[in-house]
Amino acid sequence: MTHEQAMRSAAKEYMHAQMKKSLSIKNLYKNIQKDLNKVEEGLKLFSHSSNKLISEINTYLFQKVGKRIRPSLLMLCSKLLGYQGNEHILMSTLVEAIHTASLIHDDIIDNSKVRRGKESVHEKWGPNITVLLGDYLYIKSISLSLHSQHRQIIHILTDTSAKMIEGELNEYYMSGNLDLAEEDYLDIINKKTASLFSASCQIGGVLGQASKREEKFMIEFGKNLGMSFQIIDDLLDFTGDEKTLGKPILSDISEGRITLPIIYTLHNDGRANRKRVTEFLKEKNLEKNSKEEILEIVKSNGALDYTYKKAEGFSLRSKETIAQFPKSIHRDTLILFSDYILTRRK
Ligand code: FPP
Ligand code: MG
């Protein structure tokens, strides 16, 4: 490496470190931290039950370890429109609870034994109890929306839940299917993930008395952010650090789930690598050297770069949408959110 190259590389590293510092989630939350603390209290109320099992599992679930992205988006979107009331606390609590309910069901479907660095609920309590606990949490969350003066919120939540289930169903149905096209993948992640991001932003908009046009922007912003989030999630399944992520990597391919780096590989790599990837998709419990081989394939054929670029495109669209609103601290935070989604490590 020449001196000039070394200087350039050091400067790049410094810039990246600076960017990561300014994009820490704590920074994004500084204007809503008090309200987020109230959401934590709200989530803890799910543990107050005379049923010992409900109380025990919900206490385990709501120890503060999640990123709380959906409640934060809801709050920021409401505040962007100048919302001054209190309903955003309850609505934020309920979107996080729906998300939690969906994750514990998802971990059964995906056979995931670890979540957020701890045993998944079904690993600890078994799938039967976990399905019922997820149902309980879900229905209790939806019932909180009855407290809102906006009936529209119930509609948003029920439509979104149906979409999430449809997305998850399609993903499971298509697992192992090598014909899965990028378009099918994008449709799946839109339904299973982006729909709740979008709903959270839309609910924020409804609380803030958004005009029809503003509400459309909120929906669009949340959708693009959610797409970017899930593509990065699928990328981190290849590139992430297990300890930071709190879940094992290469779990998608181990379960036959075809995500964007694999779709790219199956469409663009040579015959030998396509054949290897097809074999890996059929194999359960991949050996260490198989994992290394997969990583080498997706790194060298450009699949990881391609996937990151896709996420970047959605993130950019989310920023363009939110930039339609007048400048404010909350708008700036939402723009930073779009950058954070791309740089996150967990
Ligand atoms: C995680 O995806 C899963 C989701 C985003 C959605 C799960 C939705 C359902 C189970 C439908 C049921 C919904 C309700 C409302 C009860 P992932 O598996 O790609 O991410 P991961 O690696 O974090 O598990
Ligand atoms: Mg999963």
mmCIF file of C-alpha atoms and ligand atoms in Angstrom:
data_model
loop_
_atom_site.group_PDB
_atom_site.id
_atom_site.type_symbol
_atom_site.label_atom_id
_atom_site.label_comp_id
_atom_site.label_asym_id
_atom_site.label_seq_id
_atom_site.Cartn_x
_atom_site.Cartn_y
_atom_site.Cartn_z
ATOM 1 C CA MET A 1 0.000 0.000 0.000
ATOM 2 C CA THR A 2 1.403 3.415 -0.933
ATOM 3 C CA HIS A 3 1.495 6.230 1.600
ATOM 4 C CA GLU A 4 -1.302 7.994 -0.282
ATOM 5 C CA GLN A 5 -3.488 4.869 -0.260
ATOM 6 C CA ALA A 6 -2.856 4.374 3.449
ATOM 7 C CA MET A 7 -3.863 8.002 4.158
ATOM 8 C CA ARG A 8 -7.008 7.611 2.093
ATOM 9 C CA SER A 9 -7.922 4.396 3.858
ATOM 10 C CA ALA A 10 -7.336 5.977 7.297
ATOM 11 C CA ALA A 11 -9.476 8.973 6.325
ATOM 12 C CA LYS A 12 -12.246 6.655 5.135
ATOM 13 C CA GLU A 13 -12.139 4.703 8.383
ATOM 14 C CA TYR A 14 -12.279 7.929 10.383
ATOM 15 C CA MET A 15 -15.291 9.186 8.375
ATOM 16 C CA HIS A 16 -17.069 5.882 8.846
ATOM 17 C CA ALA A 17 -16.424 5.937 12.604
ATOM 18 C CA GLN A 18 -17.719 9.537 12.805
ATOM 19 C CA MET A 19 -20.838 8.622 10.852
ATOM 20 C CA LYS A 20 -21.483 5.607 13.076
ATOM 21 C CA LYS A 21 -21.080 7.786 16.169
ATOM 22 C CA SER A 22 -23.647 10.296 14.967
ATOM 23 C CA LEU A 23 -25.992 7.505 13.908
ATOM 24 C CA SER A 24 -26.071 5.684 17.227
ATOM 25 C CA ILE A 25 -29.636 4.831 18.123
ATOM 26 C CA LYS A 26 -29.268 6.784 21.380
ATOM 27 C CA ASN A 27 -28.674 9.913 19.327
ATOM 28 C CA LEU A 28 -31.774 9.301 17.251
ATOM 29 C CA TYR A 29 -33.887 8.886 20.354
ATOM 30 C CA LYS A 30 -32.669 11.887 22.328
ATOM 31 C CA ASN A 31 -35.775 14.017 21.648
ATOM 32 C CA ILE A 32 -38.247 11.237 22.404
ATOM 33 C CA GLN A 33 -36.444 9.359 25.193
ATOM 34 C CA LYS A 34 -38.934 10.426 27.902
ATOM 35 C CA ASP A 35 -41.858 9.161 25.838
ATOM 36 C CA LEU A 36 -39.980 5.962 25.010
ATOM 37 C CA ASN A 37 -39.500 5.351 28.732
ATOM 38 C CA LYS A 38 -43.280 5.521 29.102
ATOM 39 C CA VAL A 39 -43.590 2.921 26.337
ATOM 40 C CA GLU A 40 -41.262 0.658 28.365
ATOM 41 C CA GLU A 41 -43.600 1.062 31.354
ATOM 42 C CA GLY A 42 -46.548 0.244 29.085
ATOM 43 C CA LEU A 43 -44.839 -2.894 27.819
ATOM 44 C CA LYS A 44 -44.129 -4.026 31.381
ATOM 45 C CA LEU A 45 -47.908 -3.915 32.067
ATOM 46 C CA PHE A 46 -48.239 -6.930 29.755
ATOM 47 C CA SER A 47 -46.510 -8.886 32.528
ATOM 48 C CA HIS A 48 -49.227 -7.994 35.065
ATOM 49 C CA SER A 49 -51.421 -11.031 34.939
ATOM 50 C CA SER A 50 -52.867 -13.439 37.472
ATOM 51 C CA ASN A 51 -51.821 -16.163 35.046
ATOM 52 C CA LYS A 52 -48.318 -17.149 36.140
ATOM 53 C CA LEU A 53 -47.249 -18.269 32.672
ATOM 54 C CA ILE A 54 -48.376 -15.055 30.955
ATOM 55 C CA SER A 55 -46.669 -12.970 33.588
ATOM 56 C CA GLU A 56 -43.439 -14.998 33.469
ATOM 57 C CA ILE A 57 -43.090 -15.076 29.669
ATOM 58 C CA ASN A 58 -44.029 -11.430 29.179
ATOM 59 C CA THR A 59 -41.497 -10.378 31.828
ATOM 60 C CA TYR A 60 -38.874 -12.355 29.907
ATOM 61 C CA LEU A 61 -39.974 -10.796 26.608
ATOM 62 C CA PHE A 62 -40.121 -7.167 27.635
ATOM 63 C CA GLN A 63 -36.799 -6.795 29.364
ATOM 64 C CA LYS A 64 -35.460 -3.758 27.532
ATOM 65 C CA VAL A 65 -33.370 -5.228 24.760
ATOM 66 C CA GLY A 66 -35.182 -4.483 21.490
ATOM 67 C CA LYS A 67 -34.330 -1.493 19.310
ATOM 68 C CA ARG A 68 -37.863 -0.055 19.641
ATOM 69 C CA ILE A 69 -37.749 1.218 16.065
ATOM 70 C CA ARG A 70 -41.471 1.014 15.295
ATOM 71 C CA PRO A 71 -42.631 2.983 18.382
ATOM 72 C CA SER A 72 -39.976 5.608 17.720
ATOM 73 C CA LEU A 73 -41.109 6.040 14.127
ATOM 74 C CA LEU A 74 -44.723 6.404 15.231
ATOM 75 C CA MET A 75 -43.776 9.080 17.751
ATOM 76 C CA LEU A 76 -41.483 10.991 15.418
ATOM 77 C CA CYS A 77 -44.089 11.006 12.646
ATOM 78 C CA SER A 78 -46.780 12.312 15.006
ATOM 79 C CA LYS A 79 -44.436 14.984 16.370
ATOM 80 C CA LEU A 80 -43.359 15.974 12.884
ATOM 81 C CA LEU A 81 -46.947 17.106 12.403
ATOM 82 C CA GLY A 82 -46.957 18.911 15.746
ATOM 83 C CA TYR A 83 -48.956 16.326 17.726
ATOM 84 C CA GLN A 84 -49.216 17.382 21.384
ATOM 85 C CA GLY A 85 -51.501 14.723 22.902
ATOM 86 C CA ASN A 86 -50.820 11.476 24.788
ATOM 87 C CA GLU A 87 -52.281 8.782 22.569
ATOM 88 C CA HIS A 88 -48.936 8.208 20.863
ATOM 89 C CA ILE A 89 -47.637 6.418 23.993
ATOM 90 C CA LEU A 90 -50.348 3.744 23.917
ATOM 91 C CA MET A 91 -50.230 3.388 20.131
ATOM 92 C CA SER A 92 -46.431 3.069 20.216
ATOM 93 C CA THR A 93 -46.687 0.462 22.962
ATOM 94 C CA LEU A 94 -49.128 -1.570 20.949
ATOM 95 C CA VAL A 95 -47.096 -1.567 17.697
ATOM 96 C CA GLU A 96 -44.072 -2.832 19.654
ATOM 97 C CA ALA A 97 -46.239 -5.522 21.268
ATOM 98 C CA ILE A 98 -47.571 -6.636 17.857
ATOM 99 C CA HIS A 99 -43.991 -6.784 16.609
ATOM 100 C CA THR A 100 -42.989 -8.901 19.631
ATOM 101 C CA ALA A 101 -45.955 -11.253 19.100
ATOM 102 C CA SER A 102 -44.970 -11.668 15.451
ATOM 103 C CA LEU A 103 -41.344 -12.448 16.377
ATOM 104 C CA ILE A 104 -42.191 -15.220 18.791
ATOM 105 C CA HIS A 105 -44.376 -16.852 16.141
ATOM 106 C CA ASP A 106 -41.661 -16.244 13.538
ATOM 107 C CA ASP A 107 -39.046 -17.983 15.691
ATOM 108 C CA ILE A 108 -41.162 -21.138 15.757
ATOM 109 C CA ILE A 109 -41.651 -21.011 11.980
ATOM 110 C CA ASP A 110 -37.948 -20.297 11.360
ATOM 111 C CA ASN A 111 -36.778 -22.797 13.951
ATOM 112 C CA SER A 112 -34.706 -20.022 15.577
ATOM 113 C CA LYS A 113 -33.344 -20.976 18.960
ATOM 114 C CA VAL A 114 -31.839 -17.603 19.878
ATOM 115 C CA ARG A 115 -33.350 -14.106 19.771
ATOM 116 C CA ARG A 116 -31.793 -10.920 21.087
ATOM 117 C CA GLY A 117 -28.954 -12.928 22.573
ATOM 118 C CA LYS A 118 -31.267 -15.115 24.646
ATOM 119 C CA GLU A 119 -33.117 -18.387 24.189
ATOM 120 C CA SER A 120 -36.184 -17.850 22.030
ATOM 121 C CA VAL A 121 -39.535 -18.261 23.783
ATOM 122 C CA HIS A 122 -40.375 -21.558 22.070
ATOM 123 C CA GLU A 123 -36.946 -22.936 22.943
ATOM 124 C CA LYS A 124 -37.639 -22.169 26.605
ATOM 125 C CA TRP A 125 -41.364 -22.894 26.913
ATOM 126 C CA GLY A 126 -42.093 -25.072 23.880
ATOM 127 C CA PRO A 127 -44.085 -24.242 20.719
ATOM 128 C CA ASN A 128 -47.597 -24.909 22.080
ATOM 129 C CA ILE A 129 -47.369 -22.374 24.882
ATOM 130 C CA THR A 130 -45.526 -19.939 22.589
ATOM 131 C CA VAL A 131 -48.250 -19.977 19.922
ATOM 132 C CA LEU A 132 -50.871 -19.244 22.565
ATOM 133 C CA LEU A 133 -48.772 -16.552 24.242
ATOM 134 C CA GLY A 134 -48.222 -14.904 20.837
ATOM 135 C CA ASP A 135 -51.974 -14.978 20.174
ATOM 136 C CA TYR A 136 -52.641 -13.509 23.624
ATOM 137 C CA LEU A 137 -50.129 -10.729 23.150
ATOM 138 C CA TYR A 138 -51.416 -9.978 19.687
ATOM 139 C CA ILE A 139 -55.081 -9.746 20.619
ATOM 140 C CA LYS A 140 -54.314 -7.697 23.749
ATOM 141 C CA SER A 141 -52.305 -5.284 21.589
ATOM 142 C CA ILE A 142 -55.073 -4.861 19.057
ATOM 143 C CA SER A 143 -57.559 -4.259 21.863
ATOM 144 C CA LEU A 144 -55.479 -1.262 23.009
ATOM 145 C CA SER A 145 -56.340 0.479 19.743
ATOM 146 C CA LEU A 146 -59.976 0.599 20.928
ATOM 147 C CA HIS A 147 -58.844 3.332 23.333
ATOM 148 C CA SER A 148 -57.972 5.608 20.451
ATOM 149 C CA GLN A 149 -60.382 8.278 19.329
ATOM 150 C CA HIS A 150 -59.349 7.408 15.748
ATOM 151 C CA ARG A 151 -61.286 4.376 14.499
ATOM 152 C CA GLN A 152 -59.071 4.339 11.427
ATOM 153 C CA ILE A 153 -56.201 3.000 13.555
ATOM 154 C CA ILE A 154 -58.047 -0.303 14.153
ATOM 155 C CA HIS A 155 -58.445 -0.686 10.391
ATOM 156 C CA ILE A 156 -54.778 0.077 9.764
ATOM 157 C CA LEU A 157 -53.712 -2.508 12.350
ATOM 158 C CA THR A 158 -56.010 -5.310 11.214
ATOM 159 C CA ASP A 159 -55.092 -4.781 7.532
ATOM 160 C CA THR A 160 -51.407 -4.738 8.464
ATOM 161 C CA SER A 161 -51.666 -7.910 10.549
ATOM 162 C CA ALA A 162 -53.302 -9.739 7.632
ATOM 163 C CA LYS A 163 -50.486 -8.542 5.346
ATOM 164 C CA MET A 164 -47.805 -9.682 7.801
ATOM 165 C CA ILE A 165 -49.338 -13.140 8.041
ATOM 166 C CA GLU A 166 -49.653 -13.336 4.241
ATOM 167 C CA GLY A 167 -45.995 -12.346 3.807
ATOM 168 C CA GLU A 168 -44.833 -14.880 6.377
ATOM 169 C CA LEU A 169 -47.005 -17.590 4.776
ATOM 170 C CA ASN A 170 -45.618 -16.857 1.316
ATOM 171 C CA GLU A 171 -42.072 -16.896 2.611
ATOM 172 C CA TYR A 172 -42.566 -20.284 4.222
ATOM 173 C CA TYR A 173 -44.369 -21.674 1.180
ATOM 174 C CA MET A 174 -41.590 -20.496 -1.147
ATOM 175 C CA SER A 175 -38.704 -21.723 1.017
ATOM 176 C CA GLY A 176 -36.350 -23.922 -0.978
ATOM 177 C CA ASN A 177 -37.985 -22.817 -4.249
ATOM 178 C CA LEU A 178 -35.128 -21.836 -6.555
ATOM 179 C CA ASP A 179 -37.514 -20.047 -8.909
ATOM 180 C CA LEU A 180 -38.139 -17.297 -6.349
ATOM 181 C CA ALA A 181 -37.614 -14.055 -8.270
ATOM 182 C CA GLU A 182 -36.415 -10.752 -6.831
ATOM 183 C CA GLU A 183 -39.917 -9.401 -7.342
ATOM 184 C CA ASP A 184 -41.426 -12.224 -5.216
ATOM 185 C CA TYR A 185 -38.823 -11.594 -2.510
ATOM 186 C CA LEU A 186 -39.621 -7.858 -2.476
ATOM 187 C CA ASP A 187 -43.338 -8.629 -2.210
ATOM 188 C CA ILE A 188 -42.715 -10.967 0.747
ATOM 189 C CA ILE A 189 -40.596 -8.475 2.694
ATOM 190 C CA ASN A 190 -43.005 -5.671 1.925
ATOM 191 C CA LYS A 191 -45.801 -7.657 3.542
ATOM 192 C CA LYS A 192 -44.004 -9.304 6.445
ATOM 193 C CA THR A 193 -41.855 -6.327 7.528
ATOM 194 C CA ALA A 194 -42.411 -3.059 5.677
ATOM 195 C CA SER A 195 -46.171 -3.135 6.348
ATOM 196 C CA LEU A 196 -45.713 -2.633 10.120
ATOM 197 C CA PHE A 197 -43.120 0.122 9.568
ATOM 198 C CA SER A 198 -45.536 1.806 7.218
ATOM 199 C CA ALA A 199 -48.481 1.372 9.610
ATOM 200 C CA SER A 200 -46.466 2.837 12.491
ATOM 201 C CA CYS A 201 -45.664 5.954 10.453
ATOM 202 C CA GLN A 202 -49.240 6.204 9.177
ATOM 203 C CA ILE A 203 -50.651 5.980 12.719
ATOM 204 C CA GLY A 204 -48.258 8.767 13.742
ATOM 205 C CA GLY A 205 -49.682 10.739 10.822
ATOM 206 C CA VAL A 206 -53.292 10.020 11.818
ATOM 207 C CA LEU A 207 -52.603 11.213 15.369
ATOM 208 C CA GLY A 208 -51.001 14.360 13.971
ATOM 209 C CA GLN A 209 -54.143 15.059 11.845
ATOM 210 C CA ALA A 210 -52.248 14.517 8.598
ATOM 211 C CA SER A 211 -53.885 15.633 5.370
ATOM 212 C CA LYS A 212 -54.506 12.821 2.833
ATOM 213 C CA ARG A 213 -51.335 13.892 1.012
ATOM 214 C CA GLU A 214 -49.247 13.913 4.195
ATOM 215 C CA GLU A 215 -50.657 10.535 5.234
ATOM 216 C CA LYS A 216 -49.581 9.118 1.866
ATOM 217 C CA PHE A 217 -46.056 10.414 2.457
ATOM 218 C CA MET A 218 -45.980 8.764 5.899
ATOM 219 C CA ILE A 219 -47.098 5.435 4.406
ATOM 220 C CA GLU A 220 -44.488 5.703 1.648
ATOM 221 C CA PHE A 221 -41.716 6.750 4.021
ATOM 222 C CA GLY A 222 -42.406 3.841 6.390
ATOM 223 C CA LYS A 223 -42.665 1.336 3.568
ATOM 224 C CA ASN A 224 -39.326 2.301 2.020
ATOM 225 C CA LEU A 225 -37.629 2.377 5.406
ATOM 226 C CA GLY A 226 -39.049 -1.071 6.221
ATOM 227 C CA MET A 227 -37.865 -2.487 2.880
ATOM 228 C CA SER A 228 -34.394 -1.128 3.521
ATOM 229 C CA PHE A 229 -34.476 -2.531 7.083
ATOM 230 C CA GLN A 230 -35.379 -6.070 5.979
ATOM 231 C CA ILE A 231 -32.844 -6.139 3.128
ATOM 232 C CA ILE A 232 -30.133 -5.128 5.629
ATOM 233 C CA ASP A 233 -31.476 -7.772 8.022
ATOM 234 C CA ASP A 234 -31.030 -10.376 5.294
ATOM 235 C CA LEU A 235 -27.576 -8.998 4.480
ATOM 236 C CA LEU A 236 -26.542 -9.155 8.152
ATOM 237 C CA ASP A 237 -27.452 -12.843 8.036
ATOM 238 C CA PHE A 238 -24.303 -13.140 5.879
ATOM 239 C CA THR A 239 -22.069 -10.372 7.154
ATOM 240 C CA GLY A 240 -23.139 -9.810 10.764
ATOM 241 C CA ASP A 241 -21.357 -10.570 13.990
ATOM 242 C CA GLU A 242 -23.389 -13.157 15.932
ATOM 243 C CA LYS A 243 -22.716 -11.609 19.337
ATOM 244 C CA THR A 244 -23.738 -8.103 18.249
ATOM 245 C CA LEU A 245 -26.732 -9.408 16.305
ATOM 246 C CA GLY A 246 -27.927 -11.625 19.141
ATOM 247 C CA LYS A 247 -28.779 -14.408 16.681
ATOM 248 C CA PRO A 248 -26.739 -16.866 14.603
ATOM 249 C CA ILE A 249 -25.714 -15.918 11.078
ATOM 250 C CA LEU A 250 -26.419 -17.928 7.913
ATOM 251 C CA SER A 251 -29.649 -19.093 9.482
ATOM 252 C CA ASP A 252 -31.733 -18.148 6.405
ATOM 253 C CA ILE A 253 -29.883 -20.464 4.042
ATOM 254 C CA SER A 254 -29.777 -23.194 6.728
ATOM 255 C CA GLU A 255 -33.578 -23.124 6.747
ATOM 256 C CA GLY A 256 -33.855 -23.027 2.950
ATOM 257 C CA ARG A 257 -34.967 -19.393 2.954
ATOM 258 C CA ILE A 258 -33.940 -17.639 -0.221
ATOM 259 C CA THR A 259 -33.036 -14.006 0.310
ATOM 260 C CA LEU A 260 -31.640 -11.385 -2.059
ATOM 261 C CA PRO A 261 -27.929 -12.411 -2.020
ATOM 262 C CA ILE A 262 -28.954 -15.959 -2.980
ATOM 263 C CA ILE A 263 -31.436 -14.820 -5.641
ATOM 264 C CA TYR A 264 -28.657 -12.691 -7.145
ATOM 265 C CA THR A 265 -26.224 -15.614 -7.041
ATOM 266 C CA LEU A 266 -28.711 -18.020 -8.640
ATOM 267 C CA HIS A 267 -29.293 -15.564 -11.483
ATOM 268 C CA ASN A 268 -25.796 -14.224 -12.047
ATOM 269 C CA ASP A 269 -23.077 -16.607 -10.906
ATOM 270 C CA GLY A 270 -21.519 -19.421 -12.924
ATOM 271 C CA ARG A 271 -22.933 -22.915 -13.112
ATOM 272 C CA ALA A 272 -20.555 -24.421 -10.503
ATOM 273 C CA ASN A 273 -21.389 -21.862 -7.802
ATOM 274 C CA ARG A 274 -25.105 -22.019 -8.601
ATOM 275 C CA LYS A 275 -24.928 -25.781 -8.109
ATOM 276 C CA ARG A 276 -23.078 -25.405 -4.782
ATOM 277 C CA VAL A 277 -25.614 -22.900 -3.460
ATOM 278 C CA THR A 278 -28.469 -25.202 -4.507
ATOM 279 C CA GLU A 279 -26.847 -28.018 -2.542
ATOM 280 C CA PHE A 280 -26.360 -25.811 0.518
ATOM 281 C CA LEU A 281 -30.029 -24.799 0.436
ATOM 282 C CA LYS A 282 -31.008 -28.459 0.791
ATOM 283 C CA GLU A 283 -28.501 -29.127 3.565
ATOM 284 C CA LYS A 284 -29.605 -28.544 7.165
ATOM 285 C CA ASN A 285 -27.070 -27.626 9.865
ATOM 286 C CA LEU A 286 -24.308 -26.355 7.605
ATOM 287 C CA GLU A 287 -20.748 -27.290 8.519
ATOM 288 C CA LYS A 288 -18.181 -24.554 9.236
ATOM 289 C CA ASN A 289 -16.419 -25.006 5.873
ATOM 290 C CA SER A 290 -19.752 -24.945 3.977
ATOM 291 C CA LYS A 291 -20.514 -21.637 5.680
ATOM 292 C CA GLU A 292 -17.123 -20.265 4.684
ATOM 293 C CA GLU A 293 -17.671 -21.398 1.116
ATOM 294 C CA ILE A 294 -21.074 -19.684 0.890
ATOM 295 C CA LEU A 295 -19.609 -16.463 2.254
ATOM 296 C CA GLU A 296 -16.793 -16.592 -0.278
ATOM 297 C CA ILE A 297 -19.287 -17.122 -3.127
ATOM 298 C CA VAL A 298 -21.587 -14.215 -2.233
ATOM 299 C CA LYS A 299 -18.660 -11.904 -1.544
ATOM 300 C CA SER A 300 -16.818 -12.601 -4.768
ATOM 301 C CA ASN A 301 -19.782 -12.581 -7.156
ATOM 302 C CA GLY A 302 -20.983 -9.150 -6.004
ATOM 303 C CA ALA A 303 -24.216 -10.426 -4.394
ATOM 304 C CA LEU A 304 -23.533 -8.639 -1.107
ATOM 305 C CA ASP A 305 -22.736 -5.357 -2.855
ATOM 306 C CA TYR A 306 -25.854 -5.707 -4.990
ATOM 307 C CA THR A 307 -27.984 -6.344 -1.890
ATOM 308 C CA TYR A 308 -26.547 -3.343 -0.042
ATOM 309 C CA LYS A 309 -27.212 -1.123 -3.079
ATOM 310 C CA LYS A 310 -30.861 -2.251 -3.100
ATOM 311 C CA ALA A 311 -31.230 -1.342 0.569
ATOM 312 C CA GLU A 312 -29.561 1.990 -0.153
ATOM 313 C CA GLY A 313 -32.069 2.677 -2.931
ATOM 314 C CA PHE A 314 -35.047 2.147 -0.584
ATOM 315 C CA SER A 315 -33.376 4.208 2.131
ATOM 316 C CA LEU A 316 -32.847 7.029 -0.355
ATOM 317 C CA ARG A 317 -36.503 6.907 -1.420
ATOM 318 C CA SER A 318 -37.575 7.088 2.229
ATOM 319 C CA LYS A 319 -35.427 10.217 2.668
ATOM 320 C CA GLU A 320 -36.829 11.827 -0.469
ATOM 321 C CA THR A 321 -40.352 11.226 0.824
ATOM 322 C CA ILE A 322 -39.812 12.640 4.298
ATOM 323 C CA ALA A 323 -37.981 15.610 2.772
ATOM 324 C CA GLN A 324 -41.399 16.698 1.428
ATOM 325 C CA PHE A 325 -42.212 17.947 4.936
ATOM 326 C CA PRO A 326 -40.917 21.315 6.160
ATOM 327 C CA LYS A 327 -37.571 21.232 7.956
ATOM 328 C CA SER A 328 -37.746 20.466 11.705
ATOM 329 C CA ILE A 329 -35.711 18.536 14.304
ATOM 330 C CA HIS A 330 -38.079 15.581 13.940
ATOM 331 C CA ARG A 331 -37.724 15.580 10.167
ATOM 332 C CA ASP A 332 -33.936 15.618 10.576
ATOM 333 C CA THR A 333 -34.141 12.668 12.977
ATOM 334 C CA LEU A 334 -36.284 10.697 10.527
ATOM 335 C CA ILE A 335 -33.746 11.370 7.769
ATOM 336 C CA LEU A 336 -30.969 10.152 10.097
ATOM 337 C CA PHE A 337 -33.113 7.090 10.808
ATOM 338 C CA SER A 338 -32.914 6.182 7.113
ATOM 339 C CA ASP A 339 -29.101 6.356 7.324
ATOM 340 C CA TYR A 340 -28.998 4.433 10.594
ATOM 341 C CA ILE A 341 -30.979 1.551 9.052
ATOM 342 C CA LEU A 342 -28.173 1.149 6.497
ATOM 343 C CA THR A 343 -25.269 1.329 8.931
ATOM 344 C CA ARG A 344 -26.759 -0.702 11.775
ATOM 345 C CA ARG A 345 -24.878 -3.757 12.986
ATOM 346 C CA LYS A 346 -27.779 -5.302 14.906
HETATM 347 C C1 FPP B 1 -39.030 -11.653 11.062
HETATM 348 O O1 FPP B 1 -38.422 -11.876 9.825
HETATM 349 C C2 FPP B 1 -40.528 -11.751 10.980
HETATM 350 C C3 FPP B 1 -41.391 -10.772 10.667
HETATM 351 C C4 FPP B 1 -40.896 -9.434 10.358
HETATM 352 C C5 FPP B 1 -42.863 -10.943 10.565
HETATM 353 C C6 FPP B 1 -43.437 -12.158 11.245
HETATM 354 C C7 FPP B 1 -44.913 -12.247 11.026
HETATM 355 C C8 FPP B 1 -45.676 -13.285 11.429
HETATM 356 C C9 FPP B 1 -45.143 -14.459 12.180
HETATM 357 C C10 FPP B 1 -47.135 -13.276 11.155
HETATM 358 C C11 FPP B 1 -47.913 -13.265 12.446
HETATM 359 C C12 FPP B 1 -48.185 -11.881 12.785
HETATM 360 C C13 FPP B 1 -48.815 -11.425 13.889
HETATM 361 C C14 FPP B 1 -49.300 -10.037 13.820
HETATM 362 C C15 FPP B 1 -49.039 -12.187 15.144
HETATM 363 P P1 FPP B 1 -37.068 -12.691 9.705
HETATM 364 O O2 FPP B 1 -37.327 -14.105 10.065
HETATM 365 O O3 FPP B 1 -36.501 -12.428 8.373
HETATM 366 O O4 FPP B 1 -36.146 -11.976 10.785
HETATM 367 P P2 FPP B 1 -35.323 -12.599 12.003
HETATM 368 O O5 FPP B 1 -34.001 -12.993 11.410
HETATM 369 O O6 FPP B 1 -35.171 -11.474 12.984
HETATM 370 O O7 FPP B 1 -36.077 -13.752 12.539
HETATM 371 MG MG MG B 2 -36.971 -15.302 11.644
#
